[in-house]
PDB file of C-alpha atoms in Angstrom:
ATOM      1  CA  UNK A 209     103.960  69.760  63.049  1.00  0.00           C
ATOM      2  CA  UNK A 210     105.193  71.401  66.257  1.00  0.00           C
ATOM      3  CA  UNK A 211     105.062  69.074  69.268  1.00  0.00           C
ATOM      4  CA  UNK A 212     105.083  71.761  71.948  1.00  0.00           C
ATOM      5  CA  UNK A 213     102.237  69.969  73.751  1.00  0.00           C
ATOM      6  CA  UNK A 214     104.537  67.149  74.835  1.00  0.00           C
ATOM      7  CA  UNK A 215     105.238  67.605  78.532  1.00  0.00           C
ATOM      8  CA  UNK A 216     106.577  71.079  79.293  1.00  0.00           C
ATOM      9  CA  UNK A 217     109.629  70.261  81.385  1.00  0.00           C
ATOM     10  CA  UNK A 218     112.599  72.607  81.223  1.00  0.00           C
ATOM     11  CA  UNK A 219     115.607  71.333  79.319  1.00  0.00           C
ATOM     12  CA  UNK A 220     119.171  72.470  78.943  1.00  0.00           C
ATOM     13  CA  UNK A 221     121.605  71.520  76.202  1.00  0.00           C
ATOM     14  CA  UNK A 222     125.124  71.096  77.483  1.00  0.00           C
ATOM     15  CA  UNK A 223     128.544  70.085  76.236  1.00  0.00           C
ATOM     16  CA  UNK A 224     129.713  66.481  76.512  1.00  0.00           C
ATOM     17  CA  UNK A 225     132.659  67.374  78.735  1.00  0.00           C
ATOM     18  CA  UNK A 226     132.416  67.677  82.498  1.00  0.00           C
ATOM     19  CA  UNK A 227     134.640  68.854  85.308  1.00  0.00           C
ATOM     20  CA  UNK A 228     135.365  66.151  87.891  1.00  0.00           C
ATOM     21  CA  UNK A 229     134.556  67.027  91.476  1.00  0.00           C
ATOM     22  CA  UNK A 230     136.405  65.348  94.317  1.00  0.00           C
ATOM     23  CA  UNK A 231     134.336  64.034  97.226  1.00  0.00           C
ATOM     24  CA  UNK A 232     134.897  61.639 100.138  1.00  0.00           C
ATOM     25  CA  UNK A 233     134.209  57.916 100.161  1.00  0.00           C
ATOM     26  CA  UNK A 234     130.520  58.404 101.001  1.00  0.00           C
ATOM     27  CA  UNK A 235     130.097  59.510  97.395  1.00  0.00           C
ATOM     28  CA  UNK A 236     130.638  55.981  96.084  1.00  0.00           C
ATOM     29  CA  UNK A 237     127.800  54.401  94.118  1.00  0.00           C
ATOM     30  CA  UNK A 238     125.204  53.199  96.612  1.00  0.00           C
ATOM     31  CA  UNK A 239     122.476  50.585  96.676  1.00  0.00           C
ATOM     32  CA  UNK A 240     119.841  53.063  95.539  1.00  0.00           C
ATOM     33  CA  UNK A 241     121.948  54.486  92.717  1.00  0.00           C
ATOM     34  CA  UNK A 242     121.873  53.358  89.092  1.00  0.00           C
ATOM     35  CA  UNK A 243     124.758  53.632  86.619  1.00  0.00           C
ATOM     36  CA  UNK A 244     125.137  53.677  82.869  1.00  0.00           C
ATOM     37  CA  UNK A 245     128.710  52.833  81.899  1.00  0.00           C
ATOM     38  CA  UNK A 246     129.036  53.918  78.292  1.00  0.00           C
ATOM     39  CA  UNK A 247     131.105  51.966  75.779  1.00  0.00           C
ATOM     40  CA  UNK A 248     134.378  53.805  75.340  1.00  0.00           C
ATOM     41  CA  UNK A 249     137.422  54.100  73.053  1.00  0.00           C
ATOM     42  CA  UNK A 250     140.849  53.181  74.417  1.00  0.00           C
ATOM     43  CA  UNK A 251     144.164  54.474  73.123  1.00  0.00           C
ATOM     44  CA  UNK A 252     147.855  54.438  73.895  1.00  0.00           C
ATOM     45  CA  UNK A 253     149.126  57.014  76.376  1.00  0.00           C
ATOM     46  CA  UNK A 254     151.348  59.402  74.334  1.00  0.00           C
ATOM     47  CA  UNK A 255     153.668  59.902  77.316  1.00  0.00           C
ATOM     48  CA  UNK A 256     153.850  56.201  78.190  1.00  0.00           C
ATOM     49  CA  UNK A 257     153.034  53.793  75.328  1.00  0.00           C
ATOM     50  CA  UNK A 258     152.770  50.827  77.703  1.00  0.00           C
ATOM     51  CA  UNK A 259     149.846  52.533  79.456  1.00  0.00           C
ATOM     52  CA  UNK A 260     146.301  52.438  78.078  1.00  0.00           C
ATOM     53  CA  UNK A 261     143.999  55.444  78.401  1.00  0.00           C
ATOM     54  CA  UNK A 262     140.222  55.132  78.190  1.00  0.00           C
ATOM     55  CA  UNK A 263     137.854  58.033  77.444  1.00  0.00           C
ATOM     56  CA  UNK A 264     135.325  56.732  79.935  1.00  0.00           C
ATOM     57  CA  UNK A 265     131.873  58.208  80.476  1.00  0.00           C
ATOM     58  CA  UNK A 266     129.353  57.290  83.138  1.00  0.00           C
ATOM     59  CA  UNK A 267     125.960  58.556  84.228  1.00  0.00           C
ATOM     60  CA  UNK A 268     124.853  58.048  87.839  1.00  0.00           C
ATOM     61  CA  UNK A 269     121.245  58.624  88.743  1.00  0.00           C
ATOM     62  CA  UNK A 270     118.662  57.975  91.425  1.00  0.00           C
ATOM     63  CA  UNK A 271     116.292  55.089  90.804  1.00  0.00           C
ATOM     64  CA  UNK A 272     113.675  56.481  88.493  1.00  0.00           C
ATOM     65  CA  UNK A 273     110.341  57.773  89.563  1.00  0.00           C
ATOM     66  CA  UNK A 274     107.114  56.377  88.175  1.00  0.00           C
ATOM     67  CA  UNK A 275     107.062  57.400  84.512  1.00  0.00           C
ATOM     68  CA  UNK A 276     103.511  56.295  83.824  1.00  0.00           C
ATOM     69  CA  UNK A 277     102.119  59.871  84.066  1.00  0.00           C
ATOM     70  CA  UNK A 278     104.744  61.006  81.562  1.00  0.00           C
ATOM     71  CA  UNK A 279     104.000  58.121  79.229  1.00  0.00           C
ATOM     72  CA  UNK A 280     100.267  58.740  79.487  1.00  0.00           C
ATOM     73  CA  UNK A 281     100.749  62.378  78.537  1.00  0.00           C
ATOM     74  CA  UNK A 282     102.940  61.487  75.573  1.00  0.00           C
ATOM     75  CA  UNK A 283     100.494  58.808  74.495  1.00  0.00           C
ATOM     76  CA  UNK A 284      97.589  61.273  74.558  1.00  0.00           C
ATOM     77  CA  UNK A 285      99.441  63.804  72.436  1.00  0.00           C
ATOM     78  CA  UNK A 286     100.641  61.205  69.936  1.00  0.00           C
ATOM     79  CA  UNK A 287      97.081  59.910  69.617  1.00  0.00           C
ATOM     80  CA  UNK A 288      95.844  63.461  69.007  1.00  0.00           C
ATOM     81  CA  UNK A 289      98.359  63.758  66.187  1.00  0.00           C
ATOM     82  CA  UNK A 290      96.975  60.653  64.542  1.00  0.00           C
ATOM     83  CA  UNK A 291      99.772  58.278  65.536  1.00  0.00           C
ATOM     84  CA  UNK A 292      98.566  54.792  66.368  1.00  0.00           C
ATOM     85  CA  UNK A 293     100.248  53.584  69.551  1.00  0.00           C
ATOM     86  CA  UNK A 294      98.947  50.044  69.075  1.00  0.00           C
ATOM     87  CA  UNK A 295     100.857  47.609  71.254  1.00  0.00           C
ATOM     88  CA  UNK A 296     103.892  49.884  71.531  1.00  0.00           C
ATOM     89  CA  UNK A 297     103.359  51.252  75.037  1.00  0.00           C
ATOM     90  CA  UNK A 298     106.256  49.148  76.310  1.00  0.00           C
ATOM     91  CA  UNK A 299     108.544  50.706  73.697  1.00  0.00           C
ATOM     92  CA  UNK A 300     107.518  54.214  74.736  1.00  0.00           C
ATOM     93  CA  UNK A 301     108.122  53.477  78.425  1.00  0.00           C
ATOM     94  CA  UNK A 302     111.532  51.954  77.736  1.00  0.00           C
ATOM     95  CA  UNK A 303     112.732  54.831  75.554  1.00  0.00           C
ATOM     96  CA  UNK A 304     111.485  57.582  77.853  1.00  0.00           C
ATOM     97  CA  UNK A 305     112.634  56.096  81.156  1.00  0.00           C
ATOM     98  CA  UNK A 306     115.950  57.968  81.382  1.00  0.00           C
ATOM     99  CA  UNK A 307     114.167  61.269  80.807  1.00  0.00           C
ATOM    100  CA  UNK A 308     112.391  60.743  84.135  1.00  0.00           C
ATOM    101  CA  UNK A 309     115.473  60.219  86.314  1.00  0.00           C
ATOM    102  CA  UNK A 310     117.524  62.624  88.401  1.00  0.00           C
ATOM    103  CA  UNK A 311     121.277  62.628  87.847  1.00  0.00           C
ATOM    104  CA  UNK A 312     123.361  62.492  91.026  1.00  0.00           C
ATOM    105  CA  UNK A 313     126.313  64.878  91.519  1.00  0.00           C
ATOM    106  CA  UNK A 314     129.651  64.131  93.229  1.00  0.00           C
ATOM    107  CA  UNK A 315     129.471  60.380  92.751  1.00  0.00           C
ATOM    108  CA  UNK A 316     132.751  58.484  92.413  1.00  0.00           C
ATOM    109  CA  UNK A 317     132.655  55.607  89.929  1.00  0.00           C
ATOM    110  CA  UNK A 318     135.289  52.882  90.158  1.00  0.00           C
ATOM    111  CA  UNK A 319     135.789  50.882  86.970  1.00  0.00           C
ATOM    112  CA  UNK A 320     137.543  47.568  86.447  1.00  0.00           C
ATOM    113  CA  UNK A 321     138.434  46.297  82.975  1.00  0.00           C
ATOM    114  CA  UNK A 322     139.053  42.594  82.527  1.00  0.00           C
ATOM    115  CA  UNK A 323     142.493  42.231  80.971  1.00  0.00           C
ATOM    116  CA  UNK A 324     143.908  45.546  82.271  1.00  0.00           C
ATOM    117  CA  UNK A 325     146.315  45.832  85.175  1.00  0.00           C
ATOM    118  CA  UNK A 326     144.871  48.910  86.853  1.00  0.00           C
ATOM    119  CA  UNK A 327     141.498  49.920  88.273  1.00  0.00           C
ATOM    120  CA  UNK A 328     140.268  53.315  87.145  1.00  0.00           C
ATOM    121  CA  UNK A 329     138.304  55.891  89.058  1.00  0.00           C
ATOM    122  CA  UNK A 330     136.050  58.597  87.705  1.00  0.00           C
ATOM    123  CA  UNK A 331     136.607  61.080  90.502  1.00  0.00           C
ATOM    124  CA  UNK A 332     133.187  62.665  90.646  1.00  0.00           C
ATOM    125  CA  UNK A 333     130.052  63.181  88.623  1.00  0.00           C
ATOM    126  CA  UNK A 334     129.105  66.752  87.860  1.00  0.00           C
ATOM    127  CA  UNK A 335     126.606  69.061  89.406  1.00  0.00           C
ATOM    128  CA  UNK A 336     124.510  71.352  87.290  1.00  0.00           C
ATOM    129  CA  UNK A 337     124.262  71.679  84.379  1.00  0.00           C
ATOM    130  CA  UNK A 338     125.742  68.228  83.494  1.00  0.00           C
ATOM    131  CA  UNK A 339     124.019  66.594  86.442  1.00  0.00           C
ATOM    132  CA  UNK A 340     125.233  63.060  87.099  1.00  0.00           C
ATOM    133  CA  UNK A 341     127.643  62.859  84.158  1.00  0.00           C
ATOM    134  CA  UNK A 342     131.357  62.143  84.319  1.00  0.00           C
ATOM    135  CA  UNK A 343     133.669  61.981  81.296  1.00  0.00           C
ATOM    136  CA  UNK A 344     137.386  61.575  81.867  1.00  0.00           C
ATOM    137  CA  UNK A 345     140.462  60.011  80.343  1.00  0.00           C
ATOM    138  CA  UNK A 346     141.456  57.344  82.864  1.00  0.00           C
ATOM    139  CA  UNK A 347     144.552  55.179  83.030  1.00  0.00           C
ATOM    140  CA  UNK A 348     144.064  51.405  82.904  1.00  0.00           C
ATOM    141  CA  UNK A 349     147.733  50.393  82.968  1.00  0.00           C
ATOM    142  CA  UNK A 350     148.840  47.545  80.735  1.00  0.00           C
ATOM    143  CA  UNK A 351     146.006  45.821  78.844  1.00  0.00           C
ATOM    144  CA  UNK A 352     145.923  42.618  76.856  1.00  0.00           C
ATOM    145  CA  UNK A 353     145.603  42.847  73.079  1.00  0.00           C
ATOM    146  CA  UNK A 354     141.911  42.503  72.230  1.00  0.00           C
ATOM    147  CA  UNK A 355     139.295  44.117  70.025  1.00  0.00           C
ATOM    148  CA  UNK A 356     136.890  44.425  72.957  1.00  0.00           C
ATOM    149  CA  UNK A 357     137.379  44.430  76.726  1.00  0.00           C
ATOM    150  CA  UNK A 358     134.686  44.086  79.371  1.00  0.00           C
ATOM    151  CA  UNK A 359     134.413  46.977  81.827  1.00  0.00           C
ATOM    152  CA  UNK A 360     132.306  46.918  84.968  1.00  0.00           C
ATOM    153  CA  UNK A 361     131.549  49.260  87.829  1.00  0.00           C
ATOM    154  CA  UNK A 362     133.074  48.086  91.087  1.00  0.00           C
ATOM    155  CA  UNK A 363     130.401  48.143  93.795  1.00  0.00           C
ATOM    156  CA  UNK A 364     130.357  47.385  97.508  1.00  0.00           C
ATOM    157  CA  UNK A 365     130.461  43.730  98.570  1.00  0.00           C
ATOM    158  CA  UNK A 366     126.791  44.007  99.572  1.00  0.00           C
ATOM    159  CA  UNK A 367     125.730  45.133  96.109  1.00  0.00           C
ATOM    160  CA  UNK A 368     125.274  42.176  93.760  1.00  0.00           C
ATOM    161  CA  UNK A 369     124.146  44.201  90.738  1.00  0.00           C
ATOM    162  CA  UNK A 370     126.236  44.601  87.594  1.00  0.00           C
ATOM    163  CA  UNK A 371     126.762  47.702  85.457  1.00  0.00           C
ATOM    164  CA  UNK A 372     128.871  46.824  82.432  1.00  0.00           C
ATOM    165  CA  UNK A 373     130.261  48.513  79.352  1.00  0.00           C
ATOM    166  CA  UNK A 374     132.674  47.655  76.569  1.00  0.00           C
ATOM    167  CA  UNK A 375     136.098  49.160  75.972  1.00  0.00           C
ATOM    168  CA  UNK A 376     137.259  49.307  72.350  1.00  0.00           C
ATOM    169  CA  UNK A 377     141.073  49.510  72.168  1.00  0.00           C
ATOM    170  CA  UNK A 378     142.583  50.624  68.886  1.00  0.00           C
ATOM    171  CA  UNK A 379     146.131  51.472  67.790  1.00  0.00           C
ATOM    172  CA  UNK A 380     147.186  54.820  66.413  1.00  0.00           C
ATOM    173  CA  UNK A 381     147.444  53.368  62.926  1.00  0.00           C
ATOM    174  CA  UNK A 382     145.308  51.721  60.279  1.00  0.00           C
ATOM    175  CA  UNK A 383     141.749  52.809  59.574  1.00  0.00           C
ATOM    176  CA  UNK A 384     138.732  53.980  61.495  1.00  0.00           C
ATOM    177  CA  UNK A 385     135.159  54.838  60.539  1.00  0.00           C
ATOM    178  CA  UNK A 386     133.177  57.829  61.781  1.00  0.00           C
ATOM    179  CA  UNK A 387     129.486  57.087  61.353  1.00  0.00           C
ATOM    180  CA  UNK A 388     126.347  59.080  61.953  1.00  0.00           C
ATOM    181  CA  UNK A 389     123.297  57.114  63.156  1.00  0.00           C
ATOM    182  CA  UNK A 390     119.996  58.824  62.288  1.00  0.00           C
ATOM    183  CA  UNK A 391     119.115  58.270  58.622  1.00  0.00           C
ATOM    184  CA  UNK A 392     122.621  56.952  57.970  1.00  0.00           C
ATOM    185  CA  UNK A 393     122.438  53.508  59.561  1.00  0.00           C
ATOM    186  CA  UNK A 394     119.021  53.757  61.248  1.00  0.00           C
ATOM    187  CA  UNK A 395     115.802  54.938  59.618  1.00  0.00           C
ATOM    188  CA  UNK A 396     114.763  58.000  61.667  1.00  0.00           C
ATOM    189  CA  UNK A 397     113.031  60.438  59.274  1.00  0.00           C
ATOM    190  CA  UNK A 398     114.725  63.442  60.860  1.00  0.00           C
ATOM    191  CA  UNK A 399     113.048  65.872  58.446  1.00  0.00           C
ATOM    192  CA  UNK A 400     109.517  64.565  59.140  1.00  0.00           C
ATOM    193  CA  UNK A 401     108.439  65.258  62.726  1.00  0.00           C
ATOM    194  CA  UNK A 402     105.609  62.735  62.902  1.00  0.00           C
ATOM    195  CA  UNK A 403     107.615  59.976  61.254  1.00  0.00           C
ATOM    196  CA  UNK A 404     110.511  60.830  63.576  1.00  0.00           C
ATOM    197  CA  UNK A 405     108.172  60.465  66.566  1.00  0.00           C
ATOM    198  CA  UNK A 406     107.166  56.989  65.395  1.00  0.00           C
ATOM    199  CA  UNK A 407     110.745  55.896  64.700  1.00  0.00           C
ATOM    200  CA  UNK A 408     112.043  57.257  68.012  1.00  0.00           C
ATOM    201  CA  UNK A 409     109.280  56.347  70.446  1.00  0.00           C
ATOM    202  CA  UNK A 410     106.995  53.719  68.939  1.00  0.00           C
ATOM    203  CA  UNK A 411     108.401  51.484  66.234  1.00  0.00           C
ATOM    204  CA  UNK A 412     111.124  48.887  66.395  1.00  0.00           C
ATOM    205  CA  UNK A 413     114.301  50.329  64.863  1.00  0.00           C
ATOM    206  CA  UNK A 414     115.017  49.585  61.203  1.00  0.00           C
ATOM    207  CA  UNK A 415     118.407  49.663  59.522  1.00  0.00           C
ATOM    208  CA  UNK A 416     118.832  51.774  56.400  1.00  0.00           C
ATOM    209  CA  UNK A 417     118.682  49.455  53.399  1.00  0.00           C
ATOM    210  CA  UNK A 418     122.094  48.161  52.372  1.00  0.00           C
ATOM    211  CA  UNK A 419     124.035  49.667  55.294  1.00  0.00           C
ATOM    212  CA  UNK A 420     124.562  46.469  57.332  1.00  0.00           C
ATOM    213  CA  UNK A 421     126.025  44.833  54.226  1.00  0.00           C
ATOM    214  CA  UNK A 422     128.188  47.886  53.460  1.00  0.00           C
ATOM    215  CA  UNK A 423     129.550  48.083  57.004  1.00  0.00           C
ATOM    216  CA  UNK A 424     130.219  44.345  57.105  1.00  0.00           C
ATOM    217  CA  UNK A 425     132.160  44.766  53.868  1.00  0.00           C
ATOM    218  CA  UNK A 426     134.161  47.660  55.358  1.00  0.00           C
ATOM    219  CA  UNK A 427     135.047  45.528  58.367  1.00  0.00           C
ATOM    220  CA  UNK A 428     136.743  43.136  55.960  1.00  0.00           C
ATOM    221  CA  UNK A 429     138.198  45.487  53.347  1.00  0.00           C
ATOM    222  CA  UNK A 430     139.661  47.903  55.932  1.00  0.00           C
ATOM    223  CA  UNK A 431     141.020  45.095  58.122  1.00  0.00           C
ATOM    224  CA  UNK A 432     138.756  45.512  61.161  1.00  0.00           C
ATOM    225  CA  UNK A 433     138.681  49.296  61.411  1.00  0.00           C
ATOM    226  CA  UNK A 434     137.575  51.040  64.571  1.00  0.00           C
ATOM    227  CA  UNK A 435     133.939  52.142  64.264  1.00  0.00           C
ATOM    228  CA  UNK A 436     132.873  55.230  66.217  1.00  0.00           C
ATOM    229  CA  UNK A 437     129.268  56.415  66.066  1.00  0.00           C
ATOM    230  CA  UNK A 438     128.681  60.147  66.581  1.00  0.00           C
ATOM    231  CA  UNK A 439     125.073  61.271  66.860  1.00  0.00           C
ATOM    232  CA  UNK A 440     123.253  64.432  67.849  1.00  0.00           C
ATOM    233  CA  UNK A 441     120.691  62.380  69.771  1.00  0.00           C
ATOM    234  CA  UNK A 442     120.521  62.829  73.570  1.00  0.00           C
ATOM    235  CA  UNK A 443     122.331  60.321  75.754  1.00  0.00           C
ATOM    236  CA  UNK A 444     119.051  59.236  77.325  1.00  0.00           C
ATOM    237  CA  UNK A 445     118.479  57.243  74.126  1.00  0.00           C
ATOM    238  CA  UNK A 446     121.783  55.400  74.583  1.00  0.00           C
ATOM    239  CA  UNK A 447     120.279  52.019  75.644  1.00  0.00           C
ATOM    240  CA  UNK A 448     117.933  52.093  72.649  1.00  0.00           C
ATOM    241  CA  UNK A 449     120.656  53.017  70.147  1.00  0.00           C
ATOM    242  CA  UNK A 450     123.203  50.668  71.724  1.00  0.00           C
ATOM    243  CA  UNK A 451     120.862  47.700  71.371  1.00  0.00           C
ATOM    244  CA  UNK A 452     120.158  48.661  67.759  1.00  0.00           C
ATOM    245  CA  UNK A 453     123.835  48.910  66.752  1.00  0.00           C
ATOM    246  CA  UNK A 454     124.695  45.661  68.554  1.00  0.00           C
ATOM    247  CA  UNK A 455     121.869  43.808  66.802  1.00  0.00           C
ATOM    248  CA  UNK A 456     121.882  45.320  63.301  1.00  0.00           C
ATOM    249  CA  UNK A 457     125.656  45.856  63.016  1.00  0.00           C
ATOM    250  CA  UNK A 458     127.267  43.089  65.099  1.00  0.00           C
ATOM    251  CA  UNK A 459     130.530  43.227  63.136  1.00  0.00           C
ATOM    252  CA  UNK A 460     130.759  47.005  63.477  1.00  0.00           C
ATOM    253  CA  UNK A 461     130.227  47.704  67.152  1.00  0.00           C
ATOM    254  CA  UNK A 462     131.983  50.670  68.688  1.00  0.00           C
ATOM    255  CA  UNK A 463     131.600  53.618  71.052  1.00  0.00           C
ATOM    256  CA  UNK A 464     128.415  55.663  70.606  1.00  0.00           C
ATOM    257  CA  UNK A 465     128.946  59.346  71.363  1.00  0.00           C
ATOM    258  CA  UNK A 466     125.756  61.260  72.185  1.00  0.00           C
ATOM    259  CA  UNK A 467     124.974  64.766  73.394  1.00  0.00           C
ATOM    260  CA  UNK A 468     124.227  65.604  76.999  1.00  0.00           C
ATOM    261  CA  UNK A 469     120.633  66.601  77.595  1.00  0.00           C
ATOM    262  CA  UNK A 470     120.493  66.471  81.359  1.00  0.00           C
ATOM    263  CA  UNK A 471     117.397  68.543  82.146  1.00  0.00           C
ATOM    264  CA  UNK A 472     114.934  68.003  79.375  1.00  0.00           C
ATOM    265  CA  UNK A 473     111.777  69.332  77.851  1.00  0.00           C
ATOM    266  CA  UNK A 474     110.413  66.208  76.223  1.00  0.00           C
ATOM    267  CA  UNK A 475     108.225  68.498  74.138  1.00  0.00           C
ATOM    268  CA  UNK A 476     111.359  69.434  72.240  1.00  0.00           C
ATOM    269  CA  UNK A 477     112.970  65.988  72.149  1.00  0.00           C
ATOM    270  CA  UNK A 478     112.030  65.401  68.527  1.00  0.00           C
ATOM    271  CA  UNK A 479     112.986  68.932  67.498  1.00  0.00           C
ATOM    272  CA  UNK A 480     116.386  68.302  69.068  1.00  0.00           C
ATOM    273  CA  UNK A 481     117.401  66.369  65.956  1.00  0.00           C
ATOM    274  CA  UNK A 482     117.435  69.599  63.979  1.00  0.00           C
ATOM    275  CA  UNK A 483     119.278  71.700  66.558  1.00  0.00           C
ATOM    276  CA  UNK A 484     121.956  73.939  65.083  1.00  0.00           C
ATOM    277  CA  UNK A 485     124.386  72.899  67.822  1.00  0.00           C
ATOM    278  CA  UNK A 486     124.744  69.406  66.377  1.00  0.00           C
ATOM    279  CA  UNK A 487     127.305  70.658  63.841  1.00  0.00           C
ATOM    280  CA  UNK A 488     129.558  72.051  66.580  1.00  0.00           C
ATOM    281  CA  UNK A 489     129.029  68.992  68.765  1.00  0.00           C
ATOM    282  CA  UNK A 490     129.996  66.490  66.076  1.00  0.00           C
ATOM    283  CA  UNK A 491     132.976  68.582  65.027  1.00  0.00           C
ATOM    284  CA  UNK A 492     134.248  68.727  68.612  1.00  0.00           C
ATOM    285  CA  UNK A 493     133.896  64.967  68.984  1.00  0.00           C
ATOM    286  CA  UNK A 494     135.786  64.286  65.756  1.00  0.00           C
ATOM    287  CA  UNK A 495     138.574  66.631  66.872  1.00  0.00           C
ATOM    288  CA  UNK A 496     138.703  64.810  70.205  1.00  0.00           C
ATOM    289  CA  UNK A 497     138.995  61.404  68.513  1.00  0.00           C
ATOM    290  CA  UNK A 498     141.705  62.719  66.193  1.00  0.00           C
ATOM    291  CA  UNK A 499     143.609  63.710  69.318  1.00  0.00           C
ATOM    292  CA  UNK A 500     143.482  60.106  70.518  1.00  0.00           C
ATOM    293  CA  UNK A 501     144.554  58.666  67.165  1.00  0.00           C
ATOM    294  CA  UNK A 502     146.502  61.366  65.266  1.00  0.00           C
ATOM    295  CA  UNK A 503     147.948  58.873  62.777  1.00  0.00           C
ATOM    296  CA  UNK A 504     144.814  56.856  62.049  1.00  0.00           C
ATOM    297  CA  UNK A 505     143.009  57.383  58.750  1.00  0.00           C
ATOM    298  CA  UNK A 506     139.246  57.799  59.068  1.00  0.00           C
ATOM    299  CA  UNK A 507     136.448  57.168  56.608  1.00  0.00           C
ATOM    300  CA  UNK A 508     133.482  59.432  57.436  1.00  0.00           C
ATOM    301  CA  UNK A 509     129.944  58.271  56.617  1.00  0.00           C
ATOM    302  CA  UNK A 510     126.789  60.319  57.087  1.00  0.00           C
ATOM    303  CA  UNK A 511     123.791  61.912  55.403  1.00  0.00           C
ATOM    304  CA  UNK A 512     122.623  65.410  54.572  1.00  0.00           C
ATOM    305  CA  UNK A 513     119.829  65.774  57.153  1.00  0.00           C
ATOM    306  CA  UNK A 514     122.160  67.042  59.918  1.00  0.00           C
ATOM    307  CA  UNK A 515     124.954  68.645  57.876  1.00  0.00           C
ATOM    308  CA  UNK A 516     127.228  65.615  58.021  1.00  0.00           C
ATOM    309  CA  UNK A 517     129.063  66.508  54.754  1.00  0.00           C
ATOM    310  CA  UNK A 518     129.746  70.026  56.061  1.00  0.00           C
ATOM    311  CA  UNK A 519     130.892  68.631  59.408  1.00  0.00           C
ATOM    312  CA  UNK A 520     133.285  66.147  57.855  1.00  0.00           C
ATOM    313  CA  UNK A 521     134.609  68.793  55.484  1.00  0.00           C
ATOM    314  CA  UNK A 522     135.312  71.151  58.390  1.00  0.00           C
ATOM    315  CA  UNK A 523     137.035  68.348  60.298  1.00  0.00           C
TER     316      UNK A 523
END
C-alpha cells in the first residue's frame, strides 16, 4: 500500500561523497551542535605505507526540534493502516529523530584516534544538497596494530560531551566480507510495505535465522576478515542499524555504509528501500572499497530483494 500520507516533507537523494569547504575557526563544533561520527575503514596509504588513511564520515547538525508532531502524524497514519503501535512509541521517536534535524554546513570536525600519532581534521561539512555531511580520506599517521581503534571528536575545553566512533584498520591482504543488511542479516520485509513499516519503525530488530551463526563461523574460517555492511537505507537510520549489528553480530562488527538522504519526505522513507538508485550506490561503494584494498579477496553476501546478486556480479 502506498504511504504517501506520511508527512509530506520534501526529500532529495544524494551521493555519499561531499566536497569539503574551508572555513575559519568559528566553524568548529559548538556547544549547540550535535555530531555523528560514523564507524570507518582504515587502510595503508599507497604512497606512504607507514601512514594510515581513514575514510571518515561525520554528520553535524543543530540540536533537534521537537519531533512529537511528526511522531503523532506517523502514528495516526500507521494506525489507519491497521498497524498496532502498542507500546512502541519510544521506538518510533528514536528511529525518526534524525529526520527532524537540520544539518549544519561549513563545520570543521577534528578527530582523534587512540593509538594513532596524528589528529585528523574534516575540513568542512557540506552545504546543500549534502547538508551537514563530510566524507574524506584523512591521514592519521602511524597507528598501533589493532582490530578496532576508538575515534572521538575533539571539542572545546568547555564542552564535556563525547561523540565517538570506531575505526576498523585492515591490511591489503587476506579476506573481507561485503554484506547487505535488509533481509540479509536483519528481517526487514523490503517487498511488503506494511511489514517493512513495522520492522523499520515499530518492532525490535530481528536477525535473519542462521545468519549470526554463519557470520560467526566466517570470522573463524576466514581468519578474522574485515566486515563491511553496505545498505541502501538512509543514514538517519545509522544509530538503529549500528546498535543492531553490534548486538546481533558482535564478532562481525564493521563500517556501515548508508545513503545520504539529507532533506527527506518521510512519506517515501519506506519506498526508499526499492529505489532504483540503490544498485548504483552499492556498486560505487564496492568500487571505493576495492580502491582501498586492491589485493584483498572479498566474499559478497546479500539477497535478491535489492538486486544484490546483480550488484556483486557487476562489481
